[in-house]
mmCIF file of C-alpha atoms in Angstrom:
data_model
loop_
_atom_site.group_PDB
_atom_site.id
_atom_site.type_symbol
_atom_site.label_atom_id
_atom_site.label_comp_id
_atom_site.label_asym_id
_atom_site.label_seq_id
_atom_site.Cartn_x
_atom_site.Cartn_y
_atom_site.Cartn_z
ATOM 1 C CA MET R 1 41.892 -10.663 63.966
ATOM 2 C CA ASP R 2 42.738 -11.801 60.448
ATOM 3 C CA ALA R 3 39.513 -13.533 60.247
ATOM 4 C CA LEU R 4 37.697 -10.545 61.225
ATOM 5 C CA SER R 5 39.200 -8.408 58.705
ATOM 6 C CA ASP R 6 38.552 -11.013 55.766
ATOM 7 C CA GLN R 7 35.078 -11.528 56.987
ATOM 8 C CA VAL R 8 33.094 -8.694 58.338
ATOM 9 C CA LYS R 9 29.551 -9.627 59.016
ATOM 10 C CA LEU R 10 26.616 -7.382 58.783
ATOM 11 C CA TRP R 11 23.607 -8.706 60.590
ATOM 12 C CA ASN R 12 20.514 -7.443 59.349
ATOM 13 C CA GLY R 13 17.218 -9.612 59.996
ATOM 14 C CA GLY R 14 19.722 -12.727 60.182
ATOM 15 C CA MET R 15 21.346 -12.216 56.977
ATOM 16 C CA THR R 16 24.857 -12.151 56.691
ATOM 17 C CA PHE R 17 26.643 -9.908 54.038
ATOM 18 C CA SER R 18 30.132 -10.489 52.894
ATOM 19 C CA PRO R 19 32.588 -7.557 51.431
ATOM 20 C CA ARG R 20 34.017 -10.037 49.274
ATOM 21 C CA SER R 21 30.900 -11.544 47.782
ATOM 22 C CA ARG R 22 29.009 -9.763 44.639
ATOM 23 C CA ASN R 23 25.769 -10.585 45.766
ATOM 24 C CA TYR R 24 25.075 -8.090 48.656
ATOM 25 C CA PHE R 25 21.363 -8.580 48.446
ATOM 26 C CA PRO R 26 18.987 -11.590 47.957
ATOM 27 C CA LYS R 27 18.158 -12.482 44.572
ATOM 28 C CA LEU R 28 14.767 -11.458 43.475
ATOM 29 C CA ARG R 29 12.401 -14.139 42.548
ATOM 30 C CA SER R 30 11.087 -13.983 39.027
ATOM 31 C CA PHE R 31 7.622 -14.432 37.675
ATOM 32 C CA PRO R 32 7.863 -15.464 33.938
ATOM 33 C CA LEU R 33 4.535 -14.496 31.997
ATOM 34 C CA GLY R 34 3.129 -17.410 29.770
ATOM 35 C CA ARG R 35 2.056 -17.003 26.132
ATOM 36 C CA ARG R 36 -1.497 -17.234 26.603
ATOM 37 C CA PRO R 37 -1.827 -14.127 28.975
ATOM 38 C CA ALA R 38 0.887 -12.196 26.744
ATOM 39 C CA ILE R 39 -1.349 -12.813 23.834
ATOM 40 C CA ILE R 40 -4.577 -11.717 25.943
ATOM 41 C CA VAL R 41 -2.985 -8.618 26.906
ATOM 42 C CA ALA R 42 -1.421 -7.788 23.344
ATOM 43 C CA SER R 43 -4.969 -8.097 22.033
ATOM 44 C CA ILE R 44 -6.611 -5.914 24.367
ATOM 45 C CA LEU R 45 -4.286 -3.196 23.719
ATOM 46 C CA SER R 46 -4.636 -3.544 20.346
ATOM 47 C CA LEU R 47 -8.441 -3.290 20.419
ATOM 48 C CA LEU R 48 -8.256 -0.430 22.746
ATOM 49 C CA SER R 49 -6.201 1.616 20.358
ATOM 50 C CA THR R 50 -8.092 0.774 17.531
ATOM 51 C CA THR R 51 -11.260 1.778 19.038
ATOM 52 C CA ILE R 52 -10.184 5.053 20.213
ATOM 53 C CA LEU R 53 -8.615 5.898 16.882
ATOM 54 C CA SER R 54 -11.930 4.935 15.272
ATOM 55 C CA LEU R 55 -13.787 7.212 17.815
ATOM 56 C CA SER R 56 -11.396 10.051 17.242
ATOM 57 C CA ILE R 57 -11.621 9.632 13.607
ATOM 58 C CA GLY R 58 -15.724 9.125 13.725
ATOM 59 C CA SER R 59 -16.239 12.345 15.665
ATOM 60 C CA HIS R 60 -14.781 14.650 13.199
ATOM 61 C CA SER R 61 -16.125 12.637 10.034
ATOM 62 C CA GLN R 62 -19.744 13.954 10.062
ATOM 63 C CA PRO R 63 -20.402 16.822 8.072
ATOM 64 C CA ALA R 64 -21.720 20.022 9.424
ATOM 65 C CA GLU R 65 -25.630 20.328 9.067
ATOM 66 C CA ILE R 66 -27.190 23.466 7.478
ATOM 67 C CA PRO R 67 -29.106 24.823 10.616
ATOM 68 C CA LEU R 68 -25.850 24.513 12.912
ATOM 69 C CA PHE R 69 -23.906 26.285 10.201
ATOM 70 C CA LEU R 70 -26.683 29.013 9.660
ATOM 71 C CA GLN R 71 -26.390 29.972 13.280
ATOM 72 C CA GLN R 72 -23.322 31.777 12.443
ATOM 73 C CA ILE R 73 -25.077 34.139 10.376
ATOM 74 C CA SER R 74 -26.258 37.417 12.214
ATOM 75 C CA SER R 75 -29.778 37.874 13.252
ATOM 76 C CA ASP R 76 -29.953 41.155 11.136
ATOM 77 C CA PHE R 77 -28.866 39.615 7.962
ATOM 78 C CA SER R 78 -31.368 39.965 5.270
ATOM 79 C CA GLY R 79 -31.410 38.794 1.594
ATOM 80 C CA VAL R 80 -30.883 35.975 -0.949
ATOM 81 C CA PHE R 81 -28.488 33.366 0.193
ATOM 82 C CA ILE R 82 -26.652 30.331 -1.714
ATOM 83 C CA ILE R 83 -24.988 27.739 0.796
ATOM 84 C CA GLY R 84 -22.789 24.874 -0.559
ATOM 85 C CA GLU R 85 -23.647 21.741 1.151
ATOM 86 C CA SER R 86 -21.183 19.160 -0.091
ATOM 87 C CA ILE R 87 -18.616 18.795 -2.515
ATOM 88 C CA ASP R 88 -17.967 15.567 -4.290
ATOM 89 C CA ALA R 89 -14.276 16.001 -5.633
ATOM 90 C CA ASP R 90 -12.847 13.319 -8.192
ATOM 91 C CA VAL R 91 -9.051 13.920 -8.491
ATOM 92 C CA GLU R 92 -8.271 10.996 -11.153
ATOM 93 C CA GLU R 93 -11.246 12.705 -13.841
ATOM 94 C CA PRO R 94 -10.585 15.339 -12.604
ATOM 95 C CA SER R 95 -13.809 17.308 -11.484
ATOM 96 C CA ILE R 96 -15.370 18.856 -8.692
ATOM 97 C CA THR R 97 -19.367 18.884 -8.027
ATOM 98 C CA VAL R 98 -20.790 21.057 -5.666
ATOM 99 C CA THR R 99 -24.315 20.622 -4.323
ATOM 100 C CA TRP R 100 -25.905 24.073 -3.616
ATOM 101 C CA ALA R 101 -29.159 25.360 -1.779
ATOM 102 C CA LEU R 102 -31.098 28.376 -2.705
ATOM 103 C CA LEU R 103 -32.322 29.957 0.583
ATOM 104 C CA GLY R 104 -33.691 33.324 2.045
ATOM 105 C CA CYS R 105 -32.531 35.039 5.262
ATOM 106 C CA GLY R 106 -34.943 37.834 6.717
ATOM 107 C CA GLN R 107 -38.701 38.411 7.089
ATOM 108 C CA ASP R 108 -39.164 39.712 3.502
ATOM 109 C CA PHE R 109 -37.157 36.980 1.733
ATOM 110 C CA VAL R 110 -38.488 33.857 3.816
ATOM 111 C CA TRP R 111 -41.461 32.090 2.329
ATOM 112 C CA ASN R 112 -44.669 31.775 4.639
ATOM 113 C CA ASN R 113 -42.149 32.200 7.768
ATOM 114 C CA ALA R 114 -40.825 28.557 6.954
ATOM 115 C CA THR R 115 -37.641 29.010 8.699
ATOM 116 C CA ILE R 116 -35.034 26.554 9.268
ATOM 117 C CA LEU R 117 -33.728 27.699 12.824
ATOM 118 C CA THR R 118 -35.868 28.613 15.618
ATOM 119 C CA THR R 119 -33.023 30.656 17.231
ATOM 120 C CA GLY R 120 -30.469 33.140 15.614
ATOM 121 C CA ALA R 121 -30.749 34.057 11.919
ATOM 122 C CA SER R 122 -34.323 33.797 10.466
ATOM 123 C CA CYS R 123 -33.389 31.661 7.291
ATOM 124 C CA GLY R 124 -35.516 29.453 5.410
ATOM 125 C CA MET R 125 -37.233 28.800 1.682
ATOM 126 C CA LEU R 126 -37.026 31.869 -0.409
ATOM 127 C CA ALA R 127 -40.015 33.802 -0.821
ATOM 128 C CA MET R 128 -39.574 34.906 -4.346
ATOM 129 C CA LYS R 129 -39.267 32.961 -7.670
ATOM 130 C CA ALA R 130 -35.870 33.093 -9.122
ATOM 131 C CA ALA R 131 -33.632 31.338 -12.120
ATOM 132 C CA VAL R 132 -30.177 30.611 -11.246
ATOM 133 C CA PHE R 133 -27.661 30.956 -13.993
ATOM 134 C CA VAL R 134 -24.252 29.448 -13.815
ATOM 135 C CA ASP R 135 -20.858 30.799 -15.479
ATOM 136 C CA GLY R 136 -22.958 32.849 -17.991
ATOM 137 C CA SER R 137 -25.035 29.914 -19.306
ATOM 138 C CA GLU R 138 -27.906 30.598 -21.496
ATOM 139 C CA GLU R 139 -30.382 28.318 -19.720
ATOM 140 C CA PRO R 140 -30.676 28.336 -16.138
ATOM 141 C CA VAL R 141 -29.788 25.109 -13.798
ATOM 142 C CA ILE R 142 -32.801 25.418 -11.601
ATOM 143 C CA GLN R 143 -36.118 27.705 -11.362
ATOM 144 C CA TYR R 144 -37.104 28.061 -8.259
ATOM 145 C CA ASP R 145 -40.832 28.670 -7.466
ATOM 146 C CA PRO R 146 -42.034 28.506 -3.974
ATOM 147 C CA MET R 147 -45.619 27.685 -5.208
ATOM 148 C CA LYS R 148 -44.578 24.155 -6.082
ATOM 149 C CA PHE R 149 -44.179 22.933 -2.727
ATOM 150 C CA SER R 150 -46.910 20.635 -1.544
ATOM 151 C CA VAL R 151 -48.936 20.859 1.344
ATOM 152 C CA ASP R 152 -49.865 18.266 3.684
ATOM 153 C CA SER R 153 -53.948 18.321 4.044
ATOM 154 C CA THR R 154 -53.942 16.521 7.428
ATOM 155 C CA THR R 155 -51.249 18.584 9.306
ATOM 156 C CA ASN R 156 -51.356 21.655 6.779
ATOM 157 C CA LEU R 157 -47.467 21.368 6.782
ATOM 158 C CA THR R 158 -45.489 22.071 3.945
ATOM 159 C CA ASN R 159 -43.429 19.475 2.257
ATOM 160 C CA PHE R 160 -39.899 21.038 1.339
ATOM 161 C CA LEU R 161 -38.873 18.745 -1.316
ATOM 162 C CA PRO R 162 -34.824 19.184 -2.001
ATOM 163 C CA SER R 163 -35.011 18.780 -5.649
ATOM 164 C CA LEU R 164 -37.353 21.997 -5.816
ATOM 165 C CA PHE R 165 -34.440 24.368 -4.044
ATOM 166 C CA HIS R 166 -31.131 22.251 -4.467
ATOM 167 C CA PHE R 167 -28.998 22.167 -7.706
ATOM 168 C CA GLU R 168 -25.549 20.960 -8.696
ATOM 169 C CA THR R 169 -22.804 22.333 -10.447
ATOM 170 C CA GLU R 170 -19.597 20.553 -12.228
ATOM 171 C CA HIS R 171 -16.313 21.992 -12.478
ATOM 172 C CA VAL R 172 -12.817 21.514 -14.028
ATOM 173 C CA PRO R 173 -10.224 22.277 -11.650
ATOM 174 C CA ASN R 174 -6.761 23.737 -12.118
ATOM 175 C CA THR R 175 -4.377 20.256 -11.862
ATOM 176 C CA LYS R 176 -1.033 22.094 -12.193
ATOM 177 C CA ASN R 177 -0.179 20.992 -8.489
ATOM 178 C CA ALA R 178 -1.537 17.362 -8.829
ATOM 179 C CA VAL R 179 1.967 15.574 -9.033
ATOM 180 C CA LEU R 180 2.765 16.922 -5.533
ATOM 181 C CA TYR R 181 0.435 14.122 -4.067
ATOM 182 C CA PRO R 182 -0.084 14.149 -0.915
ATOM 183 C CA PHE R 183 0.680 18.072 -0.896
ATOM 184 C CA ASP R 184 -1.606 18.551 -4.152
ATOM 185 C CA SER R 185 -4.330 21.313 -4.540
ATOM 186 C CA TYR R 186 -6.940 21.740 -6.972
ATOM 187 C CA THR R 187 -8.565 25.356 -7.495
ATOM 188 C CA THR R 188 -11.560 26.262 -9.436
ATOM 189 C CA SER R 189 -14.009 29.249 -9.736
ATOM 190 C CA THR R 190 -17.591 29.760 -10.645
ATOM 191 C CA SER R 191 -20.183 32.601 -11.281
ATOM 192 C CA PHE R 192 -23.618 32.971 -9.872
ATOM 193 C CA GLN R 193 -26.564 35.148 -11.063
ATOM 194 C CA LEU R 194 -30.171 35.407 -10.015
ATOM 195 C CA ARG R 195 -33.051 36.560 -12.242
ATOM 196 C CA GLU R 196 -36.747 36.771 -11.713
ATOM 197 C CA PRO R 197 -38.379 34.353 -14.217
ATOM 198 C CA ASP R 198 -40.978 36.448 -15.670
ATOM 199 C CA SER R 199 -39.674 39.856 -15.779
ATOM 200 C CA GLY R 200 -36.003 38.883 -16.386
ATOM 201 C CA SER R 201 -34.470 41.448 -13.771
ATOM 202 C CA VAL R 202 -31.361 40.443 -11.952
ATOM 203 C CA ILE R 203 -32.064 39.634 -8.230
ATOM 204 C CA PRO R 204 -29.176 40.570 -6.200
ATOM 205 C CA ILE R 205 -27.284 37.671 -4.282
ATOM 206 C CA ASN R 206 -26.352 38.955 -0.587
ATOM 207 C CA LYS R 207 -24.198 36.160 0.367
ATOM 208 C CA ILE R 208 -22.587 32.984 -0.742
ATOM 209 C CA SER R 209 -21.139 30.365 1.861
ATOM 210 C CA LEU R 210 -19.804 27.030 1.495
ATOM 211 C CA ILE R 211 -19.651 24.128 4.313
ATOM 212 C CA ASN R 212 -16.189 22.456 4.781
ATOM 213 C CA SER R 213 -17.334 18.718 4.089
ATOM 214 C CA THR R 214 -16.253 16.656 1.117
ATOM 215 C CA THR R 215 -17.032 12.938 0.160
ATOM 216 C CA GLY R 216 -14.688 10.785 1.915
ATOM 217 C CA ASN R 217 -12.954 13.879 4.405
ATOM 218 C CA LEU R 218 -10.012 13.548 2.045
ATOM 219 C CA LEU R 219 -9.939 17.228 1.154
ATOM 220 C CA ASP R 220 -10.196 20.558 2.784
ATOM 221 C CA VAL R 221 -11.847 23.057 1.227
ATOM 222 C CA SER R 222 -11.366 27.041 1.371
ATOM 223 C CA PHE R 223 -13.085 29.546 -0.692
ATOM 224 C CA VAL R 224 -13.535 33.086 -1.353
ATOM 225 C CA ASP R 225 -16.813 35.042 -2.186
ATOM 226 C CA ILE R 226 -16.459 37.915 -4.496
ATOM 227 C CA PRO R 227 -19.030 40.493 -5.719
ATOM 228 C CA THR R 228 -19.197 40.992 -9.549
ATOM 229 C CA ILE R 229 -21.085 42.139 -12.548
ATOM 230 C CA SER R 230 -21.856 39.919 -15.478
ATOM 231 C CA THR R 231 -23.956 39.988 -18.377
ATOM 232 C CA THR R 232 -26.466 36.957 -18.917
ATOM 233 C CA ASN R 233 -28.369 36.639 -22.292
ATOM 234 C CA GLY R 234 -27.662 40.442 -22.828
ATOM 235 C CA VAL R 235 -28.686 41.481 -19.430
ATOM 236 C CA GLN R 236 -26.113 42.942 -17.218
ATOM 237 C CA GLY R 237 -26.463 42.775 -13.359
ATOM 238 C CA PRO R 238 -24.751 42.244 -10.130
ATOM 239 C CA SER R 239 -23.345 38.493 -9.585
ATOM 240 C CA ARG R 240 -21.304 36.793 -7.322
ATOM 241 C CA ASP R 241 -18.111 34.705 -8.105
ATOM 242 C CA VAL R 242 -16.772 32.054 -5.607
ATOM 243 C CA ARG R 243 -13.476 30.447 -5.753
ATOM 244 C CA LEU R 244 -12.751 27.176 -4.515
ATOM 245 C CA GLU R 245 -9.360 25.465 -3.357
ATOM 246 C CA LEU R 246 -9.178 21.874 -2.453
ATOM 247 C CA THR R 247 -6.214 20.386 -0.364
ATOM 248 C CA ARG R 248 -5.638 17.238 1.374
ATOM 249 C CA SER R 249 -6.649 16.993 5.031
ATOM 250 C CA SER R 250 -3.930 16.327 7.581
ATOM 251 C CA GLY R 251 -5.137 12.903 8.132
ATOM 252 C CA ALA R 252 -4.806 11.718 4.237
ATOM 253 C CA ILE R 253 -1.444 13.528 4.447
ATOM 254 C CA ALA R 254 -0.385 11.436 7.619
ATOM 255 C CA TYR R 255 -1.273 8.083 6.232
ATOM 256 C CA ALA R 256 0.276 8.565 2.684
ATOM 257 C CA LEU R 257 3.618 9.641 4.313
ATOM 258 C CA LEU R 258 3.128 6.514 6.934
ATOM 259 C CA TYR R 259 2.713 4.190 3.430
ATOM 260 C CA PHE R 260 5.906 6.114 2.000
ATOM 261 C CA ILE R 261 8.092 5.392 5.239
ATOM 262 C CA VAL R 262 6.990 1.687 5.319
ATOM 263 C CA ASN R 263 7.717 1.410 1.509
ATOM 264 C CA TRP R 264 11.330 2.615 2.174
ATOM 265 C CA THR R 265 11.610 0.586 5.366
ATOM 266 C CA LEU R 266 10.979 -2.229 3.400
ATOM 267 C CA THR R 267 13.444 -1.357 0.666
ATOM 268 C CA HIS R 268 16.190 -0.776 3.309
ATOM 269 C CA LEU R 269 15.472 -4.324 4.866
ATOM 270 C CA ALA R 270 15.923 -5.848 1.336
ATOM 271 C CA ILE R 271 19.267 -4.206 0.816
ATOM 272 C CA CYS R 272 20.407 -5.546 4.373
ATOM 273 C CA LEU R 273 19.154 -8.866 3.784
ATOM 274 C CA ALA R 274 21.081 -8.944 0.116
ATOM 275 C CA VAL R 275 24.418 -7.783 2.078
ATOM 276 C CA LEU R 276 23.995 -10.527 4.645
ATOM 277 C CA SER R 277 23.355 -13.259 1.846
ATOM 278 C CA TRP R 278 26.941 -12.338 0.618
ATOM 279 C CA ALA R 279 28.379 -12.212 4.131
ATOM 280 C CA ASP R 280 27.178 -15.596 5.014
ATOM 281 C CA LYS R 281 29.144 -18.543 3.263
ATOM 282 C CA GLY R 282 26.101 -20.798 3.416
ATOM 283 C CA VAL R 283 23.647 -21.987 0.642
ATOM 284 C CA ASP R 284 20.461 -21.525 2.784
ATOM 285 C CA THR R 285 21.029 -18.279 3.561
ATOM 286 C CA PRO R 286 20.471 -16.841 -0.223
ATOM 287 C CA VAL R 287 17.443 -18.623 -0.716
ATOM 288 C CA LYS R 288 15.676 -17.449 2.388
ATOM 289 C CA VAL R 289 16.725 -14.013 1.522
ATOM 290 C CA LEU R 290 15.355 -14.423 -1.917
ATOM 291 C CA VAL R 291 11.779 -15.253 -0.563
ATOM 292 C CA LEU R 292 11.886 -12.244 1.842
ATOM 293 C CA VAL R 293 12.968 -9.804 -0.981
ATOM 294 C CA PHE R 294 10.315 -11.057 -3.341
ATOM 295 C CA ALA R 295 7.619 -10.517 -0.760
ATOM 296 C CA ALA R 296 8.857 -6.916 -0.552
ATOM 297 C CA VAL R 297 8.677 -6.546 -4.255
ATOM 298 C CA VAL R 298 4.977 -7.813 -4.078
ATOM 299 C CA ALA R 299 4.178 -5.612 -0.827
ATOM 300 C CA ILE R 300 5.335 -2.271 -2.232
ATOM 301 C CA PRO R 301 2.986 -1.953 -4.940
ATOM 302 C CA HIS R 302 0.067 -2.777 -2.901
ATOM 303 C CA LEU R 303 1.169 -0.267 -0.154
ATOM 304 C CA ARG R 304 1.466 2.372 -2.848
ATOM 305 C CA SER R 305 -1.971 1.562 -4.471
ATOM 306 C CA SER R 306 -3.435 1.741 -0.665
ATOM 307 C CA MET R 307 -2.415 5.330 -0.212
ATOM 308 C CA PRO R 308 -5.522 7.117 0.386
ATOM 309 C CA ASP R 309 -7.464 8.438 -2.783
ATOM 310 C CA ALA R 310 -3.757 8.192 -4.353
ATOM 311 C CA PRO R 311 -3.405 8.848 -8.231
ATOM 312 C CA ASP R 312 -2.046 6.379 -10.560
ATOM 313 C CA THR R 313 1.651 5.718 -10.971
ATOM 314 C CA GLN R 314 2.074 8.558 -13.587
ATOM 315 C CA GLY R 315 5.258 10.276 -12.259
ATOM 316 C CA ASP R 316 4.031 12.190 -8.973
ATOM 317 C CA LEU R 317 6.325 13.332 -6.369
ATOM 318 C CA THR R 318 5.828 10.343 -4.376
ATOM 319 C CA ASP R 319 6.652 7.978 -7.248
ATOM 320 C CA ASN R 320 9.775 9.890 -8.204
ATOM 321 C CA ILE R 321 11.290 9.643 -4.794
ATOM 322 C CA GLY R 322 9.562 6.670 -3.637
ATOM 323 C CA PHE R 323 7.928 4.026 -5.868
ATOM 324 C CA PHE R 324 10.377 4.050 -8.869
ATOM 325 C CA PRO R 325 13.677 3.750 -6.890
ATOM 326 C CA GLN R 326 12.131 1.599 -4.231
ATOM 327 C CA MET R 327 11.256 -1.234 -6.956
ATOM 328 C CA VAL R 328 14.733 -0.453 -8.735
ATOM 329 C CA LEU R 329 16.518 -1.118 -5.696
ATOM 330 C CA VAL R 330 14.603 -4.293 -4.407
ATOM 331 C CA GLY R 331 15.045 -5.754 -7.985
ATOM 332 C CA ILE R 332 18.657 -4.993 -7.905
ATOM 333 C CA CYS R 333 18.711 -6.897 -4.316
ATOM 334 C CA ILE R 334 16.865 -9.799 -6.170
ATOM 335 C CA ILE R 335 19.366 -10.285 -9.028
ATOM 336 C CA PHE R 336 22.473 -9.892 -6.465
ATOM 337 C CA SER R 337 20.871 -12.402 -4.104
ATOM 338 C CA LEU R 338 20.344 -14.829 -7.429
ATOM 339 C CA LEU R 339 24.031 -14.163 -8.452
ATOM 340 C CA VAL R 340 25.210 -15.064 -4.814
ATOM 341 C CA LEU R 341 23.166 -18.355 -4.724
ATOM 342 C CA VAL R 342 24.610 -19.167 -8.366
ATOM 343 C CA LEU R 343 28.280 -18.606 -7.081
ATOM 344 C CA ARG R 344 27.463 -20.583 -3.998
ATOM 345 C CA VAL R 345 26.014 -23.487 -5.665
ATOM 346 C CA LEU R 346 28.816 -23.584 -8.226
ATOM 347 C CA SER R 347 31.576 -23.320 -5.552
ATOM 348 C CA GLY R 348 30.040 -26.235 -3.725
ATOM 349 C CA VAL R 349 30.123 -28.353 -6.813
ATOM 350 C CA GLU R 350 33.684 -27.407 -7.667
ATOM 351 C CA ARG R 351 34.690 -28.219 -4.016
ATOM 352 C CA LYS R 352 32.956 -31.717 -4.130
ATOM 353 C CA ASN R 353 34.560 -32.620 -7.217
ATOM 354 C CA ARG R 354 37.846 -31.293 -5.859
ATOM 355 C CA GLU R 355 37.635 -33.515 -2.862
ATOM 356 C CA ALA R 356 36.482 -36.395 -4.792
ATOM 357 C CA GLU R 357 39.903 -36.205 -6.906
ATOM 358 C CA LEU R 358 42.082 -35.714 -3.854
ATOM 359 C CA PRO R 359 43.702 -39.177 -2.833
ATOM 360 C CA ARG R 360 42.235 -40.499 0.358
ATOM 361 C CA THR R 361 44.769 -41.031 3.488
ATOM 362 C CA LEU R 362 44.220 -43.658 6.527
ATOM 363 C CA GLN R 363 46.248 -43.135 9.505
ATOM 364 C CA LEU R 364 46.814 -46.544 11.370
ATOM 365 C CA PRO R 365 47.120 -46.538 15.202
ATOM 366 C CA ARG R 366 50.821 -46.194 16.401
ATOM 367 C CA SER R 367 50.967 -49.403 18.324
ATOM 368 C CA LEU R 368 51.651 -51.247 15.164
ATOM 369 C CA PRO R 369 54.977 -52.563 14.816
ATOM 370 C CA ASP R 370 55.777 -50.960 11.592
ATOM 371 C CA ASP R 371 57.445 -47.854 11.193
ATOM 372 C CA SER R 372 55.440 -46.489 8.592
ATOM 373 C CA SER R 373 51.926 -45.853 9.978
ATOM 374 C CA ILE R 374 50.409 -44.096 7.108
ATOM 375 C CA TYR R 375 49.343 -45.850 4.166
ATOM 376 C CA THR R 376 47.958 -44.292 1.108
ATOM 377 C CA ILE R 377 45.037 -45.469 -0.490
ATOM 378 C CA VAL R 378 44.715 -44.948 -4.400
#
């Protein structure tokens, strides 16, 4: 009975389990993964993630086309239409260059029924002559004349040259929020007035719109179209003002913040390594720490300059709470590690000198007949 109480046999498929044993179940076999399969799997996952990220960004990076944009205009819209096709923003200058197109919508305003769309609004080349004045200038930025379009003699089709109905305007934005990168914003405004070149009469502008497309896709654009009255060359008439505001896109903000976090992570690692060099009593550790911290000093400025469309280090928000304190802290870590290394080297030299000055003792075997088994060698 004692033997039965000490050992309880449970039969299950021919296996015996003991309550006193810690291994109630058979040990599972392990299949170690070699280095080569692990590298292959990691490479495949990296390529897949990179491809998915590139496709997701590329699908939204194409600028909107004018025909697709004009489909949003109601079919009963009629009049002169100015559309901003693209914006080239240079925040370092700073300057904003907008490319505009002069169009007409409606049967009475489209030249020779040359519509851009087959469905929706009937918009196309403007049917009348027009001189475009920007910001009250005395000279027009463009003098549009539909008769300047050439006609193909073989197909009898009109060649619409972009330079005949496109024009550019350059503006200096307000940069009071430029120091808030990557949350900076830039605002500007412009005024348009159309006049008939021969008679000088003012042509009303029915609508001004803007495609949200910038060079590099780093900025998002918002605008307000305001009908106004302005005077150009002594002629007063209706005009339209456009107010633009450019802000960083969500993708640019996300990447800038990631660089910011990586730089602070490197800074904290440098501090931890400096503390580690002090805690370890060896000489090799401060040398290794110096190499790693110096690598952080080199990497942080490169990561700062790699931020998307980042301004120079002129005391912006990301510099005051990021780059400047990061470089100071990492520099202190280098100085601290150098001091630790010097102290360790000096202490090692002193220890060797002290050991050299101490008398050496020799302990003889106890089997010798002499009572004094310790001899001092001077």
